[in-house]
Amino acid sequence: MKALAVRAHALRETARLIGRQPGSFLLAVLLAAAAFTIPLTAASLVRSAAPLLRQLPVGPEVNLFLAASTSTTEIRQLRSELAGHPGVAQVEWVTRDAALKALAQRAGGTGLADLRTNPLPDVLVVTLSSPAAPAEVDAAIAEWRRLPRVESVAADTGWHRQLRGLLRAATVAGTLVGGLATALLALVVLASVRLQLTASSEYVRTLRLVGADIRFIVRPFAYAGALTLGLGMLVASGLTWALVAAATAPAAELVEIYGATLDLRPLPPGWLFVLTAGAGVVGSLIASIGSRWGLRRYR
C-alpha cells in the first residue's frame, strides 16, 4: 500500500508540474513529435519497399552467351564451374526456348510465330555477391570471356555501383538524422526538466530540507519525461500516417513507370505500441538523470 501511495502522490505531483507550465509541456511534446516523425516515416517507407528491394539481385549480373553447338552436358559442367567461383552468389541457366518464349510475351508474338528456327543462344546468368568490389567484377568478366563455349559476355555493372553509392549515402544520412533526432529528444526532455525544477524550486527545497528520499523527489519528473516522449510518439504516429497517406498515390505512379507496384503503409499498431512504450521508458530515464543532476544545487 505504501508503494501505491507513493506512486499516486508522484502522479498528482506530475499533474501539478504540467499544470504550472502547460505551454512548455505542449511545446516539448510537439518538438518530440517532430523528432520522431522523420525516423517513423523513413521506417514506414523502408518496410513498404521491402518487397521491391528483395526482388533486386544481391549483386551485379553477368550474362554469358554460349555457342549454339554447346551441349546440355557442357552447359551443366560450365554452370557448376561458375557456381564454384569465389564471389558468385548463384548461376541461372536460361535456355534458348525459355528466352524465345519470354521475348514472344514481351513482343506480343508479333513476327515470332513465323520463325522456323530459334536464333537465340543459351545464356548463363551469373549473379555476383553484393560485397564484390568493382575491380573484382572486372577481373571475373575478363576471365569468363576466355572460357570455352562462351561466345560473348555482357554485364551492366554501372547500376550496381550507383546502387552501392546510394545505399552508402542513405546509411550515412540515416545515421546523421538518427543521431540528431536522438540529441534533440534528449535536449527537449532535459530542458523540460530544468523548467519544471525551476518552477518547483520551493517545493523541492522543502523536500530536501526535511530529508526526503531522492527517488521520491525525482519520480514526478521521471513521469513527466515519460509523458513527454510517449505523447510525442503518439502525435508522430498520427503525422506519419498522414504523410504516408499523402504520398501513396504519387509513389504508386512513380514505381508503375518501372513496371512495379508499391503499397505504402504506416507501421502496424503493435509496432507503434511498442515504440510508444519504449519512448516513455527512455523519456523517464533521461528525465530521471536530468533531475538528479539538477538537484545538486539544492544540497
PDB file of N, CA, C and O in Angstrom, residues 121-180:
ATOM      1  N   PRO A 121      20.639 -17.835 -78.257  1.00  0.00           N
ATOM      2  CA  PRO A 121      21.565 -18.788 -77.632  1.00  0.00           C
ATOM      3  C   PRO A 121      21.119 -19.128 -76.205  1.00  0.00           C
ATOM      4  O   PRO A 121      20.272 -18.458 -75.616  1.00  0.00           O
ATOM      5  N   ASP A 122      21.712 -20.183 -75.666  1.00  0.00           N
ATOM      6  CA  ASP A 122      21.573 -20.437 -74.232  1.00  0.00           C
ATOM      7  C   ASP A 122      22.400 -19.402 -73.480  1.00  0.00           C
ATOM      8  O   ASP A 122      23.469 -18.979 -73.938  1.00  0.00           O
ATOM      9  N   VAL A 123      21.884 -19.001 -72.299  1.00  0.00           N
ATOM     10  CA  VAL A 123      22.546 -17.946 -71.530  1.00  0.00           C
ATOM     11  C   VAL A 123      22.711 -18.410 -70.087  1.00  0.00           C
ATOM     12  O   VAL A 123      21.774 -18.971 -69.492  1.00  0.00           O
ATOM     13  N   LEU A 124      23.880 -18.194 -69.551  1.00  0.00           N
ATOM     14  CA  LEU A 124      24.116 -18.397 -68.125  1.00  0.00           C
ATOM     15  C   LEU A 124      24.179 -17.029 -67.455  1.00  0.00           C
ATOM     16  O   LEU A 124      25.034 -16.206 -67.794  1.00  0.00           O
ATOM     17  N   VAL A 125      23.247 -16.797 -66.523  1.00  0.00           N
ATOM     18  CA  VAL A 125      23.180 -15.521 -65.804  1.00  0.00           C
ATOM     19  C   VAL A 125      23.873 -15.702 -64.462  1.00  0.00           C
ATOM     20  O   VAL A 125      23.381 -16.416 -63.583  1.00  0.00           O
ATOM     21  N   VAL A 126      25.029 -15.072 -64.314  1.00  0.00           N
ATOM     22  CA  VAL A 126      25.833 -15.193 -63.099  1.00  0.00           C
ATOM     23  C   VAL A 126      25.576 -13.971 -62.222  1.00  0.00           C
ATOM     24  O   VAL A 126      25.809 -12.834 -62.636  1.00  0.00           O
ATOM     25  N   THR A 127      25.073 -14.221 -61.004  1.00  0.00           N
ATOM     26  CA  THR A 127      24.838 -13.143 -60.039  1.00  0.00           C
ATOM     27  C   THR A 127      25.960 -13.141 -59.027  1.00  0.00           C
ATOM     28  O   THR A 127      26.192 -14.150 -58.346  1.00  0.00           O
ATOM     29  N   LEU A 128      26.654 -12.040 -58.944  1.00  0.00           N
ATOM     30  CA  LEU A 128      27.778 -11.923 -58.015  1.00  0.00           C
ATOM     31  C   LEU A 128      27.282 -11.500 -56.644  1.00  0.00           C
ATOM     32  O   LEU A 128      26.202 -10.930 -56.499  1.00  0.00           O
ATOM     33  N   SER A 129      28.093 -11.778 -55.649  1.00  0.00           N
ATOM     34  CA  SER A 129      27.739 -11.386 -54.295  1.00  0.00           C
ATOM     35  C   SER A 129      27.799  -9.873 -54.162  1.00  0.00           C
ATOM     36  O   SER A 129      28.573  -9.206 -54.844  1.00  0.00           O
ATOM     37  N   SER A 130      26.977  -9.352 -53.255  1.00  0.00           N
ATOM     38  CA  SER A 130      26.856  -7.899 -53.122  1.00  0.00           C
ATOM     39  C   SER A 130      28.157  -7.198 -52.746  1.00  0.00           C
ATOM     40  O   SER A 130      28.438  -6.123 -53.259  1.00  0.00           O
ATOM     41  N   PRO A 131      28.995  -7.758 -51.843  1.00  0.00           N
ATOM     42  CA  PRO A 131      30.227  -7.024 -51.469  1.00  0.00           C
ATOM     43  C   PRO A 131      31.298  -6.998 -52.543  1.00  0.00           C
ATOM     44  O   PRO A 131      32.376  -6.458 -52.305  1.00  0.00           O
ATOM     45  N   ALA A 132      31.040  -7.596 -53.719  1.00  0.00           N
ATOM     46  CA  ALA A 132      32.070  -7.663 -54.756  1.00  0.00           C
ATOM     47  C   ALA A 132      32.534  -6.267 -55.153  1.00  0.00           C
ATOM     48  O   ALA A 132      31.727  -5.406 -55.495  1.00  0.00           O
ATOM     49  N   ALA A 133      33.837  -6.051 -55.109  1.00  0.00           N
ATOM     50  CA  ALA A 133      34.406  -4.759 -55.483  1.00  0.00           C
ATOM     51  C   ALA A 133      34.414  -4.632 -57.005  1.00  0.00           C
ATOM     52  O   ALA A 133      34.462  -5.629 -57.721  1.00  0.00           O
ATOM     53  N   PRO A 134      34.335  -3.399 -57.535  1.00  0.00           N
ATOM     54  CA  PRO A 134      34.340  -3.211 -58.996  1.00  0.00           C
ATOM     55  C   PRO A 134      35.528  -3.861 -59.675  1.00  0.00           C
ATOM     56  O   PRO A 134      35.395  -4.432 -60.765  1.00  0.00           O
ATOM     57  N   ALA A 135      36.716  -3.804 -59.079  1.00  0.00           N
ATOM     58  CA  ALA A 135      37.905  -4.423 -59.687  1.00  0.00           C
ATOM     59  C   ALA A 135      37.745  -5.933 -59.770  1.00  0.00           C
ATOM     60  O   ALA A 135      38.146  -6.567 -60.768  1.00  0.00           O
ATOM     61  N   GLU A 136      37.150  -6.552 -58.745  1.00  0.00           N
ATOM     62  CA  GLU A 136      36.937  -7.993 -58.755  1.00  0.00           C
ATOM     63  C   GLU A 136      35.937  -8.383 -59.838  1.00  0.00           C
ATOM     64  O   GLU A 136      36.097  -9.416 -60.501  1.00  0.00           O
ATOM     65  N   VAL A 137      34.898  -7.561 -60.009  1.00  0.00           N
ATOM     66  CA  VAL A 137      33.898  -7.835 -61.042  1.00  0.00           C
ATOM     67  C   VAL A 137      34.533  -7.770 -62.421  1.00  0.00           C
ATOM     68  O   VAL A 137      34.324  -8.656 -63.266  1.00  0.00           O
ATOM     69  N   ASP A 138      35.343  -6.754 -62.678  1.00  0.00           N
ATOM     70  CA  ASP A 138      36.004  -6.614 -63.986  1.00  0.00           C
ATOM     71  C   ASP A 138      36.953  -7.774 -64.257  1.00  0.00           C
ATOM     72  O   ASP A 138      37.034  -8.274 -65.390  1.00  0.00           O
ATOM     73  N   ALA A 139      37.661  -8.224 -63.227  1.00  0.00           N
ATOM     74  CA  ALA A 139      38.592  -9.344 -63.405  1.00  0.00           C
ATOM     75  C   ALA A 139      37.835 -10.630 -63.717  1.00  0.00           C
ATOM     76  O   ALA A 139      38.261 -11.428 -64.565  1.00  0.00           O
ATOM     77  N   ALA A 140      36.700 -10.843 -63.038  1.00  0.00           N
ATOM     78  CA  ALA A 140      35.908 -12.048 -63.286  1.00  0.00           C
ATOM     79  C   ALA A 140      35.342 -12.041 -64.705  1.00  0.00           C
ATOM     80  O   ALA A 140      35.339 -13.072 -65.393  1.00  0.00           O
ATOM     81  N   ILE A 141      34.871 -10.890 -65.171  1.00  0.00           N
ATOM     82  CA  ILE A 141      34.324 -10.788 -66.531  1.00  0.00           C
ATOM     83  C   ILE A 141      35.404 -11.088 -67.568  1.00  0.00           C
ATOM     84  O   ILE A 141      35.171 -11.821 -68.544  1.00  0.00           O
ATOM     85  N   ALA A 142      36.605 -10.551 -67.359  1.00  0.00           N
ATOM     86  CA  ALA A 142      37.703 -10.812 -68.287  1.00  0.00           C
ATOM     87  C   ALA A 142      38.065 -12.293 -68.313  1.00  0.00           C
ATOM     88  O   ALA A 142      38.371 -12.861 -69.376  1.00  0.00           O
ATOM     89  N   GLU A 143      38.016 -12.955 -67.162  1.00  0.00           N
ATOM     90  CA  GLU A 143      38.322 -14.390 -67.091  1.00  0.00           C
ATOM     91  C   GLU A 143      37.258 -15.220 -67.802  1.00  0.00           C
ATOM     92  O   GLU A 143      37.569 -16.167 -68.535  1.00  0.00           O
ATOM     93  N   TRP A 144      35.986 -14.858 -67.617  1.00  0.00           N
ATOM     94  CA  TRP A 144      34.895 -15.647 -68.200  1.00  0.00           C
ATOM     95  C   TRP A 144      34.820 -15.475 -69.722  1.00  0.00           C
ATOM     96  O   TRP A 144      34.293 -16.339 -70.409  1.00  0.00           O
ATOM     97  N   ARG A 145      35.315 -14.378 -70.239  1.00  0.00           N
ATOM     98  CA  ARG A 145      35.319 -14.192 -71.694  1.00  0.00           C
ATOM     99  C   ARG A 145      36.225 -15.224 -72.389  1.00  0.00           C
ATOM    100  O   ARG A 145      36.041 -15.518 -73.568  1.00  0.00           O
ATOM    101  N   ARG A 146      37.190 -15.753 -71.636  1.00  0.00           N
ATOM    102  CA  ARG A 146      38.135 -16.708 -72.220  1.00  0.00           C
ATOM    103  C   ARG A 146      37.685 -18.160 -72.048  1.00  0.00           C
ATOM    104  O   ARG A 146      38.390 -19.074 -72.486  1.00  0.00           O
ATOM    105  N   LEU A 147      36.542 -18.367 -71.415  1.00  0.00           N
ATOM    106  CA  LEU A 147      36.079 -19.738 -71.202  1.00  0.00           C
ATOM    107  C   LEU A 147      35.647 -20.373 -72.527  1.00  0.00           C
ATOM    108  O   LEU A 147      35.109 -19.698 -73.408  1.00  0.00           O
ATOM    109  N   PRO A 148      35.858 -21.685 -72.664  1.00  0.00           N
ATOM    110  CA  PRO A 148      35.389 -22.356 -73.882  1.00  0.00           C
ATOM    111  C   PRO A 148      33.862 -22.367 -73.947  1.00  0.00           C
ATOM    112  O   PRO A 148      33.190 -22.400 -72.921  1.00  0.00           O
ATOM    113  N   ARG A 149      33.334 -22.325 -75.167  1.00  0.00           N
ATOM    114  CA  ARG A 149      31.903 -22.335 -75.458  1.00  0.00           C
ATOM    115  C   ARG A 149      31.209 -21.024 -75.116  1.00  0.00           C
ATOM    116  O   ARG A 149      30.011 -20.887 -75.295  1.00  0.00           O
ATOM    117  N   VAL A 150      31.947 -20.039 -74.612  1.00  0.00           N
ATOM    118  CA  VAL A 150      31.370 -18.716 -74.311  1.00  0.00           C
ATOM    119  C   VAL A 150      31.687 -17.794 -75.484  1.00  0.00           C
ATOM    120  O   VAL A 150      32.856 -17.488 -75.752  1.00  0.00           O
ATOM    121  N   GLU A 151      30.653 -17.379 -76.196  1.00  0.00           N
ATOM    122  CA  GLU A 151      30.863 -16.524 -77.365  1.00  0.00           C
ATOM    123  C   GLU A 151      31.001 -15.054 -76.983  1.00  0.00           C
ATOM    124  O   GLU A 151      31.794 -14.326 -77.573  1.00  0.00           O
ATOM    125  N   SER A 152      30.203 -14.616 -76.015  1.00  0.00           N
ATOM    126  CA  SER A 152      30.282 -13.211 -75.604  1.00  0.00           C
ATOM    127  C   SER A 152      29.793 -13.080 -74.165  1.00  0.00           C
ATOM    128  O   SER A 152      29.087 -13.952 -73.644  1.00  0.00           O
ATOM    129  N   VAL A 153      30.185 -11.970 -73.555  1.00  0.00           N
ATOM    130  CA  VAL A 153      29.811 -11.680 -72.166  1.00  0.00           C
ATOM    131  C   VAL A 153      29.254 -10.265 -72.113  1.00  0.00           C
ATOM    132  O   VAL A 153      29.865  -9.336 -72.664  1.00  0.00           O
ATOM    133  N   ALA A 154      28.120 -10.123 -71.473  1.00  0.00           N
ATOM    134  CA  ALA A 154      27.505  -8.800 -71.323  1.00  0.00           C
ATOM    135  C   ALA A 154      27.246  -8.553 -69.847  1.00  0.00           C
ATOM    136  O   ALA A 154      26.719  -9.422 -69.146  1.00  0.00           O
ATOM    137  N   ALA A 155      27.646  -7.403 -69.401  1.00  0.00           N
ATOM    138  CA  ALA A 155      27.449  -7.061 -67.982  1.00  0.00           C
ATOM    139  C   ALA A 155      27.185  -5.577 -67.861  1.00  0.00           C
ATOM    140  O   ALA A 155      27.890  -4.764 -68.456  1.00  0.00           O
ATOM    141  N   ASP A 156      26.167  -5.259 -67.106  1.00  0.00           N
ATOM    142  CA  ASP A 156      25.863  -3.854 -66.812  1.00  0.00           C
ATOM    143  C   ASP A 156      26.054  -3.652 -65.317  1.00  0.00           C
ATOM    144  O   ASP A 156      25.139  -3.855 -64.519  1.00  0.00           O
ATOM    145  N   THR A 157      27.269  -3.331 -64.932  1.00  0.00           N
ATOM    146  CA  THR A 157      27.590  -3.180 -63.507  1.00  0.00           C
ATOM    147  C   THR A 157      27.477  -1.738 -63.029  1.00  0.00           C
ATOM    148  O   THR A 157      27.652  -1.468 -61.841  1.00  0.00           O
ATOM    149  N   GLY A 158      27.197  -0.823 -63.962  1.00  0.00           N
ATOM    150  CA  GLY A 158      27.112   0.581 -63.560  1.00  0.00           C
ATOM    151  C   GLY A 158      26.004   0.834 -62.567  1.00  0.00           C
ATOM    152  O   GLY A 158      26.175   1.568 -61.584  1.00  0.00           O
ATOM    153  N   TRP A 159      24.838   0.179 -62.788  1.00  0.00           N
ATOM    154  CA  TRP A 159      23.704   0.417 -61.890  1.00  0.00           C
ATOM    155  C   TRP A 159      24.021  -0.072 -60.481  1.00  0.00           C
ATOM    156  O   TRP A 159      23.597   0.531 -59.487  1.00  0.00           O
ATOM    157  N   HIS A 160      24.814  -1.200 -60.415  1.00  0.00           N
ATOM    158  CA  HIS A 160      25.136  -1.747 -59.099  1.00  0.00           C
ATOM    159  C   HIS A 160      26.078  -0.816 -58.348  1.00  0.00           C
ATOM    160  O   HIS A 160      25.951  -0.639 -57.128  1.00  0.00           O
ATOM    161  N   ARG A 161      27.013  -0.216 -59.076  1.00  0.00           N
ATOM    162  CA  ARG A 161      27.920   0.736 -58.426  1.00  0.00           C
ATOM    163  C   ARG A 161      27.144   1.960 -57.944  1.00  0.00           C
ATOM    164  O   ARG A 161      27.406   2.475 -56.857  1.00  0.00           O
ATOM    165  N   GLN A 162      26.198   2.406 -58.762  1.00  0.00           N
ATOM    166  CA  GLN A 162      25.370   3.539 -58.347  1.00  0.00           C
ATOM    167  C   GLN A 162      24.520   3.175 -57.133  1.00  0.00           C
ATOM    168  O   GLN A 162      24.340   3.985 -56.212  1.00  0.00           O
ATOM    169  N   LEU A 163      23.996   1.931 -57.144  1.00  0.00           N
ATOM    170  CA  LEU A 163      23.175   1.487 -56.018  1.00  0.00           C
ATOM    171  C   LEU A 163      24.001   1.414 -54.743  1.00  0.00           C
ATOM    172  O   LEU A 163      23.540   1.823 -53.668  1.00  0.00           O
ATOM    173  N   ARG A 164      25.227   0.900 -54.843  1.00  0.00           N
ATOM    174  CA  ARG A 164      26.090   0.832 -53.665  1.00  0.00           C
ATOM    175  C   ARG A 164      26.386   2.228 -53.122  1.00  0.00           C
ATOM    176  O   ARG A 164      26.356   2.463 -51.906  1.00  0.00           O
ATOM    177  N   GLY A 165      26.659   3.155 -54.025  1.00  0.00           N
ATOM    178  CA  GLY A 165      26.890   4.529 -53.584  1.00  0.00           C
ATOM    179  C   GLY A 165      25.665   5.139 -52.936  1.00  0.00           C
ATOM    180  O   GLY A 165      25.765   5.836 -51.916  1.00  0.00           O
ATOM    181  N   LEU A 166      24.501   4.853 -53.524  1.00  0.00           N
ATOM    182  CA  LEU A 166      23.260   5.381 -52.963  1.00  0.00           C
ATOM    183  C   LEU A 166      22.984   4.795 -51.581  1.00  0.00           C
ATOM    184  O   LEU A 166      22.575   5.516 -50.659  1.00  0.00           O
ATOM    185  N   LEU A 167      23.226   3.492 -51.430  1.00  0.00           N
ATOM    186  CA  LEU A 167      23.000   2.858 -50.130  1.00  0.00           C
ATOM    187  C   LEU A 167      23.964   3.394 -49.071  1.00  0.00           C
ATOM    188  O   LEU A 167      23.575   3.595 -47.912  1.00  0.00           O
ATOM    189  N   ARG A 168      25.220   3.617 -49.464  1.00  0.00           N
ATOM    190  CA  ARG A 168      26.179   4.195 -48.513  1.00  0.00           C
ATOM    191  C   ARG A 168      25.747   5.599 -48.093  1.00  0.00           C
ATOM    192  O   ARG A 168      25.810   5.952 -46.905  1.00  0.00           O
ATOM    193  N   ALA A 169      25.305   6.394 -49.083  1.00  0.00           N
ATOM    194  CA  ALA A 169      24.852   7.750 -48.759  1.00  0.00           C
ATOM    195  C   ALA A 169      23.617   7.703 -47.865  1.00  0.00           C
ATOM    196  O   ALA A 169      23.489   8.500 -46.921  1.00  0.00           O
ATOM    197  N   ALA A 170      22.694   6.757 -48.152  1.00  0.00           N
ATOM    198  CA  ALA A 170      21.489   6.633 -47.332  1.00  0.00           C
ATOM    199  C   ALA A 170      21.833   6.207 -45.908  1.00  0.00           C
ATOM    200  O   ALA A 170      21.224   6.673 -44.939  1.00  0.00           O
ATOM    201  N   THR A 171      22.826   5.320 -45.780  1.00  0.00           N
ATOM    202  CA  THR A 171      23.240   4.875 -44.446  1.00  0.00           C
ATOM    203  C   THR A 171      23.834   6.027 -43.641  1.00  0.00           C
ATOM    204  O   THR A 171      23.516   6.212 -42.451  1.00  0.00           O
ATOM    205  N   VAL A 172      24.703   6.805 -44.294  1.00  0.00           N
ATOM    206  CA  VAL A 172      25.303   7.957 -43.609  1.00  0.00           C
ATOM    207  C   VAL A 172      24.232   8.970 -43.229  1.00  0.00           C
ATOM    208  O   VAL A 172      24.206   9.483 -42.099  1.00  0.00           O
ATOM    209  N   ALA A 173      23.313   9.247 -44.185  1.00  0.00           N
ATOM    210  CA  ALA A 173      22.254  10.216 -43.899  1.00  0.00           C
ATOM    211  C   ALA A 173      21.350   9.722 -42.778  1.00  0.00           C
ATOM    212  O   ALA A 173      20.961  10.500 -41.888  1.00  0.00           O
ATOM    213  N   GLY A 174      21.009   8.423 -42.802  1.00  0.00           N
ATOM    214  CA  GLY A 174      20.165   7.872 -41.748  1.00  0.00           C
ATOM    215  C   GLY A 174      20.827   7.944 -40.389  1.00  0.00           C
ATOM    216  O   GLY A 174      20.175   8.244 -39.377  1.00  0.00           O
ATOM    217  N   THR A 175      22.135   7.680 -40.368  1.00  0.00           N
ATOM    218  CA  THR A 175      22.864   7.765 -39.097  1.00  0.00           C
ATOM    219  C   THR A 175      22.883   9.190 -38.559  1.00  0.00           C
ATOM    220  O   THR A 175      22.672   9.423 -37.353  1.00  0.00           O
ATOM    221  N   LEU A 176      23.134  10.149 -39.455  1.00  0.00           N
ATOM    222  CA  LEU A 176      23.165  11.546 -39.025  1.00  0.00           C
ATOM    223  C   LEU A 176      21.793  12.003 -38.530  1.00  0.00           C
ATOM    224  O   LEU A 176      21.684  12.653 -37.482  1.00  0.00           O
ATOM    225  N   VAL A 177      20.748  11.656 -39.298  1.00  0.00           N
ATOM    226  CA  VAL A 177      19.393  12.062 -38.901  1.00  0.00           C
ATOM    227  C   VAL A 177      19.005  11.406 -37.581  1.00  0.00           C
ATOM    228  O   VAL A 177      18.431  12.046 -36.693  1.00  0.00           O
ATOM    229  N   GLY A 178      19.339  10.110 -37.452  1.00  0.00           N
ATOM    230  CA  GLY A 178      19.026   9.419 -36.200  1.00  0.00           C
ATOM    231  C   GLY A 178      19.763  10.026 -35.014  1.00  0.00           C
ATOM    232  O   GLY A 178      19.189  10.196 -33.935  1.00  0.00           O
ATOM    233  N   GLY A 179      21.036  10.368 -35.233  1.00  0.00           N
ATOM    234  CA  GLY A 179      21.798  10.992 -34.158  1.00  0.00           C
ATOM    235  C   GLY A 179      21.258  12.356 -33.774  1.00  0.00           C
ATOM    236  O   GLY A 179      21.152  12.684 -32.575  1.00  0.00           O
ATOM    237  N   LEU A 180      20.909  13.164 -34.778  1.00  0.00           N
ATOM    238  CA  LEU A 180      20.342  14.483 -34.493  1.00  0.00           C
ATOM    239  C   LEU A 180      18.995  14.370 -33.794  1.00  0.00           C
ATOM    240  O   LEU A 180      18.693  15.142 -32.872  1.00  0.00           O
TER     241      LEU A 180
END
